[in-house]
Amino acid sequence: MGSEADQKKIINSIFTKAAEGSRIIKDAEPLRPDYVPPKLLFRDEQITAVAQIVAPILRKQRCSNVLLYGKTGTGKTATARLVLNELRLKAQEFKIPVCLCYTNCRLAGTEYRVVLDLAESVGVKIPFTGLSLGEAYSRVAAQISDNNLNFLVVLDEIDYLAKNSTGNLLYELTRSHEKLTPGGISLIGISNDLRFKEMLDPRVLSSLGEEEMVFPPYSVEELRLILKERVKLAFNDGCITEGAVNLCAALAGSEHGDARRAVDLLRVSAEVAEREGKARVEEHHIKIALQKMEQDRLIEALRVLPLQAKLILLSVIKSEDSSSTGSIYQTYLRLSSRVGVETLTARRVSGILSELDMQGLISANVLSKGRYGRSKRVSLLVSKHLVLDVLTQDPIIAAVI
Ligand SMILES: Nc1ncnc2c1ncn2[C@@H]1O[C@H](COP(=O)(O)OP(=O)(O)O)[C@@H](O)[C@H]1O
Ligand SMILES: [Mg+2]
């Protein structure tokens, strides 16, 4: 324990640094995940196409619905927001009444919350709870037809709605142009999940996918140039080396060219360098940042595992010496009865082990195909301490660790 004077000195130096601000970062805003840069590189084709699709809104017509697809960090959200911003400005310039809404379905979380966003955009008040989805939606629809509104809605991460809800809202929205006269709703749906079409009601899909556009991943070279632009906006001159930027691009491009990951790496590496008291981000800071991000990703993946999967993972750890599926199942039986949850069959447990394998948390290799089915050798692929740390945060699991 330091003396009183020592403690004050520590606190003082932390606060002085905070008050002086960052030496590396001149503006943190461009490093935020939802920042829309003034210019998007390598996306002229997509921007032009989206602008052409939505342009009829300015002639007071409905526009075609469109689906934008592509892996994460390929610029879909940024493209949609950029075009929407310009559309709003143009409508103001020409005094054309338009009604625009951008909402992220994953962040909204439920169909009802999406309707709340729509309601706010069309200027109708809806209580936070108490109405059925149908009633809430009818009020939005009534407002649109009563006021003859031309409503353009961007539903970002729309796959979340298809996976986690009844699908009623998408159904209502896509057939609105048959029902709503006058006024109308046009939709831009955005999805990171390429298989999401398979989950949609065919009627919804045929309406939503009037137009479709795929956003390809960026090449490492493209990422490098995107990062260089971002560095100019966010970093003080000379506060990151060229080698560090190149490494960021190479690492972010190693899975698929993901600009979000690239920008996240920049931000986290600046934090790392700053905490080390350095005035410049160098390559080794990027490597530390990558480890930190991967660890955060892993912690999050472990945290959100269902209870049974957590128990099974714990069983893997606790049956370390004999890591066959049989002995893991024995451990699981013991743990699950102590916890007091439903006991799954060996077959279900084996299925969950395969899922954990697919998530990269364990590896499960088939050992032999004996009379009693296949036996697998299972081993943990991630740090045991980290897994135990995260599992302890779950009070039910903590009781048997
Ligand atoms: N072409 C681009 N030029 C500049 N920055 C980009 C470009 N594409 C993506 N970004 C940046 O990368 C991050 C992720 O982009 P985003 O549009 O959110 O991707 P998506 O919605 O496809 O997952 C954002 O910070 C965004 O500003
Ligand atoms: Mg997005």
Short mmCIF file of C-alpha atoms and ligand atoms in Angstrom, two decimals:
data_model
loop_
_atom_site.label_atom_id
_atom_site.label_comp_id
_atom_site.label_asym_id
_atom_site.label_seq_id
_atom_site.Cartn_x
_atom_site.Cartn_y
_atom_site.Cartn_z
CA MET A 1 0.00 0.00 0.00
CA GLY A 2 1.46 3.36 -0.96
CA SER A 3 1.54 6.35 1.34
CA GLU A 4 -1.08 9.06 1.20
CA ALA A 5 1.22 11.20 -0.92
CA ASP A 6 1.92 8.28 -3.32
CA GLN A 7 -1.74 7.61 -3.83
CA LYS A 8 -2.48 11.24 -4.54
CA LYS A 9 0.36 11.28 -7.02
CA ILE A 10 -1.07 8.29 -8.90
CA ILE A 11 -4.56 9.75 -9.03
CA ASN A 12 -3.18 13.12 -9.98
CA SER A 13 -1.19 11.79 -12.91
CA ILE A 14 -4.15 9.79 -14.26
CA PHE A 15 -6.34 12.88 -14.10
CA THR A 16 -3.74 15.18 -15.60
CA LYS A 17 -3.40 12.84 -18.56
CA ALA A 18 -7.17 12.70 -18.97
CA ALA A 19 -7.49 16.47 -18.76
CA GLU A 20 -4.68 17.06 -21.26
CA GLY A 21 -6.47 14.76 -23.67
CA SER A 22 -4.95 12.29 -26.05
CA ARG A 23 -1.65 12.93 -27.71
CA ILE A 24 -2.36 10.35 -30.37
CA ILE A 25 -6.03 10.90 -31.20
CA LYS A 26 -7.21 14.31 -32.34
CA ASP A 27 -10.83 13.22 -32.91
CA ALA A 28 -12.25 9.95 -31.58
CA GLU A 29 -15.52 10.27 -33.52
CA PRO A 30 -14.24 8.79 -36.83
CA LEU A 31 -13.14 5.66 -34.95
CA ARG A 32 -16.59 4.95 -33.57
CA PRO A 33 -18.28 1.89 -35.09
CA ASP A 34 -21.33 3.86 -36.29
CA TYR A 35 -19.39 6.73 -37.85
CA VAL A 36 -20.32 7.46 -41.46
CA PRO A 37 -17.31 8.90 -43.30
CA PRO A 38 -17.92 11.82 -45.68
CA LYS A 39 -16.61 9.70 -48.54
CA LEU A 40 -16.80 5.96 -49.02
CA LEU A 41 -13.96 4.48 -51.02
CA PHE A 42 -14.55 1.69 -53.57
CA ARG A 43 -18.32 1.92 -53.24
CA ASP A 44 -19.22 4.20 -56.17
CA GLU A 45 -21.12 1.44 -57.89
CA GLN A 46 -23.25 0.57 -54.82
CA ILE A 47 -23.86 4.20 -53.88
CA THR A 48 -24.99 5.02 -57.42
CA ALA A 49 -27.31 2.03 -57.54
CA VAL A 50 -28.92 2.76 -54.16
CA ALA A 51 -29.33 6.45 -55.04
CA GLN A 52 -31.01 5.52 -58.31
CA ILE A 53 -33.35 3.15 -56.56
CA VAL A 54 -34.50 5.68 -53.94
CA ALA A 55 -34.61 8.72 -56.26
CA PRO A 56 -38.36 8.29 -57.11
CA ILE A 57 -39.07 9.31 -53.48
CA LEU A 58 -38.23 12.87 -54.57
CA ARG A 59 -40.92 12.63 -57.26
CA LYS A 60 -43.36 11.66 -54.50
CA GLN A 61 -43.47 8.08 -55.72
CA ARG A 62 -42.85 4.83 -53.95
CA CYS A 63 -39.48 3.33 -54.83
CA SER A 64 -38.57 -0.32 -55.35
CA ASN A 65 -37.77 -2.28 -52.24
CA VAL A 66 -34.16 -3.38 -52.12
CA LEU A 67 -32.08 -5.88 -50.19
CA LEU A 68 -28.42 -5.15 -49.50
CA TYR A 69 -26.34 -8.18 -48.66
CA GLY A 70 -22.77 -8.79 -47.68
CA LYS A 71 -20.53 -9.90 -44.85
CA THR A 72 -19.92 -7.60 -41.88
CA GLY A 73 -17.79 -4.54 -42.49
CA THR A 74 -18.38 -4.32 -46.23
CA GLY A 75 -19.91 -0.85 -46.02
CA LYS A 76 -23.64 -1.62 -46.25
CA THR A 77 -24.73 0.48 -43.28
CA ALA A 78 -22.43 3.34 -44.23
CA THR A 79 -23.70 3.31 -47.82
CA ALA A 80 -27.36 3.32 -46.77
CA ARG A 81 -26.87 6.09 -44.24
CA LEU A 82 -24.83 8.23 -46.62
CA VAL A 83 -27.51 7.99 -49.33
CA LEU A 84 -30.29 8.62 -46.81
CA ASN A 85 -28.55 11.74 -45.47
CA GLU A 86 -28.18 13.15 -48.97
CA LEU A 87 -31.79 12.31 -49.77
CA ARG A 88 -32.93 14.22 -46.70
CA LEU A 89 -30.87 17.25 -47.70
CA LYS A 90 -32.16 17.21 -51.27
CA ALA A 91 -35.75 16.92 -50.07
CA GLN A 92 -35.21 19.94 -47.82
CA GLU A 93 -33.62 21.91 -50.65
CA PHE A 94 -36.62 21.31 -52.93
CA LYS A 95 -39.13 21.46 -50.08
CA ILE A 96 -40.41 17.99 -50.93
CA PRO A 97 -42.18 16.29 -48.05
CA VAL A 98 -40.51 12.94 -47.38
CA CYS A 99 -40.44 10.78 -44.33
CA LEU A 100 -37.29 8.74 -43.69
CA CYS A 101 -36.45 6.23 -41.01
CA TYR A 102 -33.25 4.30 -40.28
CA THR A 103 -33.49 1.58 -37.68
CA ASN A 104 -31.27 -1.31 -36.66
CA CYS A 105 -33.42 -4.36 -35.95
CA ARG A 106 -30.83 -6.13 -33.82
CA LEU A 107 -30.38 -3.10 -31.57
CA ALA A 108 -34.14 -2.50 -31.45
CA GLY A 109 -34.45 -6.13 -30.35
CA THR A 110 -38.15 -6.75 -30.94
CA GLU A 111 -40.69 -6.10 -33.67
CA TYR A 112 -42.55 -3.81 -31.28
CA ARG A 113 -39.47 -1.65 -30.73
CA VAL A 114 -38.99 -1.39 -34.50
CA VAL A 115 -42.58 -0.16 -34.78
CA LEU A 116 -41.81 2.42 -32.08
CA ASP A 117 -39.00 3.73 -34.29
CA LEU A 118 -41.32 3.86 -37.30
CA ALA A 119 -43.95 5.67 -35.23
CA GLU A 120 -41.47 8.28 -34.12
CA SER A 121 -40.43 8.94 -37.72
CA VAL A 122 -43.99 9.44 -38.93
CA GLY A 123 -44.84 11.54 -35.89
CA VAL A 124 -47.35 9.38 -34.08
CA LYS A 125 -47.22 8.58 -30.38
CA ILE A 126 -47.37 4.94 -29.31
CA PRO A 127 -47.04 3.72 -25.72
CA PHE A 128 -43.90 1.72 -24.92
CA THR A 129 -46.03 -1.21 -23.83
CA GLY A 130 -49.67 -2.17 -23.71
CA LEU A 131 -50.56 -2.43 -27.38
CA SER A 132 -50.43 -5.55 -29.49
CA LEU A 133 -48.02 -5.42 -32.40
CA GLY A 134 -50.97 -5.33 -34.79
CA GLU A 135 -52.59 -2.35 -33.05
CA ALA A 136 -49.32 -0.46 -32.86
CA TYR A 137 -48.63 -1.06 -36.52
CA SER A 138 -52.15 0.02 -37.55
CA ARG A 139 -51.61 3.38 -35.91
CA VAL A 140 -48.45 3.90 -37.96
CA ALA A 141 -50.25 2.77 -41.12
CA ALA A 142 -53.18 5.10 -40.39
CA GLN A 143 -50.84 8.03 -39.93
CA ILE A 144 -49.21 7.26 -43.27
CA SER A 145 -52.44 7.06 -45.23
CA ASP A 146 -54.18 9.94 -43.42
CA ASN A 147 -51.30 12.24 -44.25
CA ASN A 148 -50.41 10.73 -47.59
CA LEU A 149 -46.83 10.20 -46.43
CA ASN A 150 -44.13 8.86 -48.67
CA PHE A 151 -42.20 6.77 -46.17
CA LEU A 152 -38.77 5.23 -46.80
CA VAL A 153 -37.56 2.81 -44.16
CA VAL A 154 -34.10 1.31 -43.80
CA LEU A 155 -34.25 -1.91 -41.79
CA ASP A 156 -30.63 -2.64 -40.92
CA GLU A 157 -29.70 -6.16 -39.74
CA ILE A 158 -33.13 -7.26 -40.92
CA ASP A 159 -32.08 -10.92 -40.63
CA TYR A 160 -32.49 -10.48 -36.89
CA LEU A 161 -36.22 -9.92 -37.38
CA ALA A 162 -36.52 -12.96 -39.61
CA LYS A 163 -34.73 -15.16 -37.05
CA ASN A 164 -36.14 -13.87 -33.79
CA SER A 165 -39.73 -12.94 -34.35
CA THR A 166 -43.05 -13.96 -35.79
CA GLY A 167 -42.27 -12.31 -39.11
CA ASN A 168 -45.60 -10.49 -38.95
CA LEU A 169 -44.06 -7.06 -39.12
CA LEU A 170 -42.11 -7.81 -42.28
CA TYR A 171 -45.24 -9.28 -43.76
CA GLU A 172 -47.29 -6.15 -42.98
CA LEU A 173 -44.58 -3.81 -44.21
CA THR A 174 -44.05 -5.60 -47.50
CA ARG A 175 -47.69 -5.76 -48.42
CA SER A 176 -48.38 -2.21 -47.30
CA HIS A 177 -48.35 -0.89 -50.85
CA GLU A 178 -51.32 -3.03 -51.71
CA LYS A 179 -53.23 -1.83 -48.66
CA LEU A 180 -52.09 1.69 -47.98
CA THR A 181 -53.65 4.10 -50.39
CA PRO A 182 -52.75 6.90 -50.47
CA GLY A 183 -49.21 7.11 -49.09
CA GLY A 184 -46.73 4.30 -49.20
CA ILE A 185 -43.80 2.54 -47.62
CA SER A 186 -40.58 1.67 -49.43
CA LEU A 187 -38.03 -0.59 -47.79
CA ILE A 188 -34.29 -0.98 -47.81
CA GLY A 189 -33.38 -4.20 -45.99
CA ILE A 190 -29.78 -4.86 -44.98
CA SER A 191 -28.41 -8.25 -43.97
CA ASN A 192 -24.99 -9.54 -42.91
CA ASP A 193 -26.24 -13.07 -43.21
CA LEU A 194 -26.25 -14.34 -46.75
CA ARG A 195 -28.52 -17.26 -45.97
CA PHE A 196 -31.22 -15.07 -44.53
CA LYS A 197 -33.40 -15.29 -47.64
CA GLU A 198 -34.11 -18.93 -46.87
CA MET A 199 -35.75 -17.91 -43.61
CA LEU A 200 -38.19 -15.49 -45.18
CA ASP A 201 -41.78 -16.13 -46.09
CA PRO A 202 -41.67 -16.41 -49.93
CA ARG A 203 -44.25 -13.62 -50.26
CA VAL A 204 -42.13 -11.33 -48.10
CA LEU A 205 -39.02 -12.24 -50.04
CA SER A 206 -40.50 -11.57 -53.45
CA SER A 207 -41.62 -8.12 -52.34
CA LEU A 208 -38.52 -7.21 -50.34
CA GLY A 209 -36.13 -8.44 -52.99
CA GLU A 210 -37.50 -6.38 -55.88
CA GLU A 211 -33.89 -5.31 -56.21
CA GLU A 212 -30.83 -6.94 -54.67
CA MET A 213 -27.29 -5.89 -54.28
CA VAL A 214 -24.26 -7.73 -52.94
CA PHE A 215 -21.43 -5.92 -51.20
CA PRO A 216 -18.13 -7.76 -51.76
CA PRO A 217 -15.45 -7.93 -49.03
CA TYR A 218 -12.59 -5.44 -49.35
CA SER A 219 -9.13 -6.51 -50.47
CA VAL A 220 -6.22 -5.88 -48.11
CA GLU A 221 -5.09 -3.03 -50.37
CA GLU A 222 -8.56 -1.45 -50.25
CA LEU A 223 -8.60 -1.75 -46.47
CA ARG A 224 -5.20 -0.08 -46.34
CA LEU A 225 -6.49 2.95 -48.26
CA ILE A 226 -9.70 3.10 -46.19
CA LEU A 227 -7.58 3.08 -43.04
CA LYS A 228 -5.26 5.80 -44.35
CA GLU A 229 -8.26 8.10 -44.84
CA ARG A 230 -9.55 7.28 -41.35
CA VAL A 231 -6.13 7.93 -39.83
CA LYS A 232 -6.08 11.44 -41.35
CA LEU A 233 -9.41 12.20 -39.70
CA ALA A 234 -8.72 10.70 -36.30
CA PHE A 235 -4.98 10.73 -35.56
CA ASN A 236 -2.57 13.57 -34.95
CA ASP A 237 0.12 13.80 -37.62
CA GLY A 238 2.81 11.16 -37.34
CA CYS A 239 1.12 9.34 -34.47
CA ILE A 240 0.85 6.00 -36.21
CA THR A 241 3.49 4.35 -38.37
CA GLU A 242 2.87 3.24 -41.93
CA GLY A 243 3.83 -0.30 -40.89
CA ALA A 244 1.14 -0.28 -38.21
CA VAL A 245 -1.54 0.79 -40.68
CA ASN A 246 -0.45 -1.91 -43.14
CA LEU A 247 -0.54 -4.54 -40.42
CA CYS A 248 -4.06 -3.46 -39.43
CA ALA A 249 -5.20 -3.90 -43.02
CA ALA A 250 -3.50 -7.27 -43.38
CA LEU A 251 -4.98 -8.62 -40.15
CA ALA A 252 -8.47 -7.29 -40.85
CA GLY A 253 -8.33 -8.77 -44.32
CA SER A 254 -7.18 -12.19 -43.22
CA GLU A 255 -10.67 -13.65 -42.66
CA HIS A 256 -12.72 -11.57 -45.06
CA GLY A 257 -12.05 -7.92 -45.91
CA ASP A 258 -13.85 -6.43 -42.95
CA ALA A 259 -13.53 -2.64 -42.62
CA ARG A 260 -15.20 -2.65 -39.21
CA ARG A 261 -12.54 -4.94 -37.80
CA ALA A 262 -9.87 -2.76 -39.40
CA VAL A 263 -11.23 0.42 -37.81
CA ASP A 264 -11.74 -1.33 -34.45
CA LEU A 265 -8.10 -2.42 -34.54
CA LEU A 266 -7.02 1.18 -35.10
CA ARG A 267 -9.06 2.39 -32.14
CA VAL A 268 -7.99 -0.33 -29.73
CA SER A 269 -4.32 -0.06 -30.71
CA ALA A 270 -4.41 3.68 -30.04
CA GLU A 271 -5.82 2.94 -26.58
CA VAL A 272 -3.06 0.39 -25.99
CA ALA A 273 -0.29 2.80 -27.04
CA GLU A 274 -1.80 5.58 -24.98
CA ARG A 275 -2.01 3.44 -21.87
CA GLU A 276 1.66 2.58 -22.35
CA GLY A 277 2.33 6.31 -22.43
CA LYS A 278 3.58 6.18 -26.03
CA ALA A 279 3.08 9.05 -28.44
CA ARG A 280 2.86 6.83 -31.50
CA VAL A 281 1.10 3.60 -32.48
CA GLU A 282 3.51 0.97 -33.75
CA GLU A 283 3.16 -2.55 -35.07
CA HIS A 284 3.41 -4.29 -31.73
CA HIS A 285 0.47 -2.22 -30.43
CA ILE A 286 -1.63 -3.62 -33.26
CA LYS A 287 -0.70 -7.14 -32.25
CA ILE A 288 -1.66 -6.50 -28.63
CA ALA A 289 -4.91 -4.89 -29.80
CA LEU A 290 -5.72 -7.95 -31.91
CA GLN A 291 -5.20 -10.26 -28.95
CA LYS A 292 -7.34 -8.05 -26.79
CA MET A 293 -10.14 -7.98 -29.35
CA GLU A 294 -9.99 -11.72 -29.82
CA GLN A 295 -10.14 -12.24 -26.11
CA ASP A 296 -13.14 -9.93 -25.83
CA ARG A 297 -14.85 -11.82 -28.61
CA LEU A 298 -14.18 -15.11 -26.86
CA ILE A 299 -15.44 -13.83 -23.51
CA GLU A 300 -18.64 -12.65 -25.16
CA ALA A 301 -19.12 -15.99 -26.94
CA LEU A 302 -18.70 -17.84 -23.63
CA ARG A 303 -20.92 -15.43 -21.72
CA VAL A 304 -23.92 -15.93 -24.00
CA LEU A 305 -23.72 -19.75 -24.14
CA PRO A 306 -26.92 -21.45 -23.00
CA LEU A 307 -26.80 -23.04 -19.54
CA GLN A 308 -26.56 -26.64 -20.83
CA ALA A 309 -23.68 -25.71 -23.14
CA LYS A 310 -21.88 -24.08 -20.21
CA LEU A 311 -22.36 -27.21 -18.14
CA ILE A 312 -21.04 -29.39 -20.92
CA LEU A 313 -18.03 -27.14 -21.39
CA LEU A 314 -17.37 -27.38 -17.67
CA SER A 315 -17.67 -31.16 -17.94
CA VAL A 316 -14.96 -31.12 -20.63
CA ILE A 317 -12.67 -29.21 -18.29
CA LYS A 318 -13.44 -31.45 -15.32
CA SER A 319 -12.84 -34.69 -17.20
CA GLU A 320 -9.50 -33.56 -18.55
CA ASP A 321 -7.63 -36.81 -17.96
CA SER A 322 -9.95 -39.04 -19.92
CA SER A 323 -11.39 -36.82 -22.54
CA SER A 324 -13.61 -39.28 -24.37
CA THR A 325 -17.26 -38.41 -24.89
CA GLY A 326 -18.22 -41.22 -22.54
CA SER A 327 -16.37 -39.84 -19.56
CA ILE A 328 -17.47 -36.31 -20.33
CA TYR A 329 -21.04 -37.53 -20.26
CA GLN A 330 -20.49 -39.16 -16.86
CA THR A 331 -19.17 -35.85 -15.53
CA TYR A 332 -22.08 -34.04 -17.11
CA LEU A 333 -24.58 -36.37 -15.39
CA ARG A 334 -23.00 -35.60 -12.05
CA LEU A 335 -22.91 -31.84 -12.60
CA SER A 336 -26.37 -31.53 -14.07
CA SER A 337 -27.96 -33.37 -11.16
CA ARG A 338 -26.12 -31.15 -8.70
CA VAL A 339 -27.31 -28.05 -10.53
CA GLY A 340 -30.80 -29.46 -10.77
CA VAL A 341 -31.39 -28.89 -14.49
CA GLU A 342 -33.01 -31.26 -16.91
CA THR A 343 -30.57 -34.02 -17.85
CA LEU A 344 -29.97 -34.32 -21.55
CA THR A 345 -29.41 -37.63 -23.33
CA ALA A 346 -25.92 -38.64 -24.44
CA ARG A 347 -27.00 -37.96 -27.97
CA ARG A 348 -28.03 -34.36 -27.23
CA VAL A 349 -24.81 -33.78 -25.32
CA SER A 350 -22.87 -35.06 -28.29
CA GLY A 351 -24.77 -32.61 -30.49
CA ILE A 352 -23.90 -29.70 -28.19
CA LEU A 353 -20.25 -30.81 -28.20
CA SER A 354 -20.34 -30.56 -32.00
CA GLU A 355 -21.73 -27.03 -31.75
CA LEU A 356 -18.98 -26.03 -29.33
CA ASP A 357 -16.54 -27.54 -31.81
CA MET A 358 -17.99 -25.41 -34.63
CA GLN A 359 -17.62 -22.31 -32.49
CA GLY A 360 -13.94 -23.12 -32.12
CA LEU A 361 -14.12 -23.57 -28.34
CA ILE A 362 -13.23 -27.26 -28.31
CA SER A 363 -12.04 -29.81 -30.81
CA ALA A 364 -13.88 -33.09 -30.98
CA ASN A 365 -12.30 -35.78 -33.17
CA VAL A 366 -13.88 -39.14 -33.77
CA LEU A 367 -11.79 -41.83 -32.10
CA SER A 368 -13.55 -45.02 -33.04
CA LYS A 369 -16.87 -46.20 -34.28
CA GLY A 370 -17.60 -48.95 -31.82
CA ARG A 371 -20.66 -50.96 -31.04
CA TYR A 372 -22.02 -48.22 -28.79
CA GLY A 373 -21.77 -45.46 -31.36
CA ARG A 374 -18.94 -43.11 -32.08
CA SER A 375 -16.56 -42.07 -29.39
CA LYS A 376 -14.79 -38.73 -29.73
CA ARG A 377 -11.71 -37.32 -28.13
CA VAL A 378 -12.49 -33.83 -26.91
CA SER A 379 -10.06 -31.11 -25.96
CA LEU A 380 -10.41 -27.50 -24.97
CA LEU A 381 -9.03 -25.08 -27.58
CA VAL A 382 -9.09 -21.95 -25.46
CA SER A 383 -7.57 -20.94 -22.17
CA LYS A 384 -8.97 -22.96 -19.30
CA HIS A 385 -8.55 -20.07 -16.88
CA LEU A 386 -10.46 -17.72 -19.13
CA VAL A 387 -13.32 -20.19 -19.53
CA LEU A 388 -13.52 -20.76 -15.78
CA ASP A 389 -13.41 -17.00 -15.18
CA VAL A 390 -16.36 -16.41 -17.45
CA LEU A 391 -18.32 -19.45 -16.28
CA THR A 392 -17.96 -18.35 -12.66
CA GLN A 393 -19.91 -15.23 -13.54
CA ASP A 394 -22.94 -17.44 -14.09
CA PRO A 395 -24.32 -17.98 -10.57
CA ILE A 396 -25.85 -21.37 -11.41
CA ILE A 397 -22.60 -22.69 -12.83
CA ALA A 398 -20.49 -21.07 -10.12
CA ALA A 399 -22.14 -23.36 -7.59
CA VAL A 400 -20.53 -26.47 -9.15
CA ILE A 401 -17.14 -25.15 -10.29
N1 LIG B 1 -15.82 2.06 -48.44
C1 LIG B 1 -15.54 2.53 -47.24
N2 LIG B 1 -14.81 3.64 -47.08
C2 LIG B 1 -14.56 4.11 -45.85
N3 LIG B 1 -14.98 3.54 -44.71
C3 LIG B 1 -15.70 2.42 -44.81
C4 LIG B 1 -16.02 1.86 -46.07
N4 LIG B 1 -16.76 0.74 -45.87
C5 LIG B 1 -16.87 0.61 -44.55
N5 LIG B 1 -16.25 1.60 -43.90
C6 LIG B 1 -16.17 1.76 -42.47
O1 LIG B 1 -16.08 0.48 -41.87
C7 LIG B 1 -16.94 0.34 -40.75
C8 LIG B 1 -17.96 -0.71 -41.02
O2 LIG B 1 -18.78 -0.37 -42.13
P1 LIG B 1 -20.34 -0.68 -42.15
O3 LIG B 1 -20.98 0.15 -43.19
O4 LIG B 1 -20.89 -0.53 -40.76
O5 LIG B 1 -20.32 -2.20 -42.57
P2 LIG B 1 -21.52 -3.23 -42.66
O6 LIG B 1 -22.80 -2.49 -42.40
O7 LIG B 1 -21.43 -3.79 -44.04
O8 LIG B 1 -21.24 -4.28 -41.63
C9 LIG B 1 -17.51 1.74 -40.53
O9 LIG B 1 -16.67 2.41 -39.63
C10 LIG B 1 -17.44 2.36 -41.89
O10 LIG B 1 -17.37 3.74 -41.78
MG MG B 2 -24.07 -2.84 -40.77
#
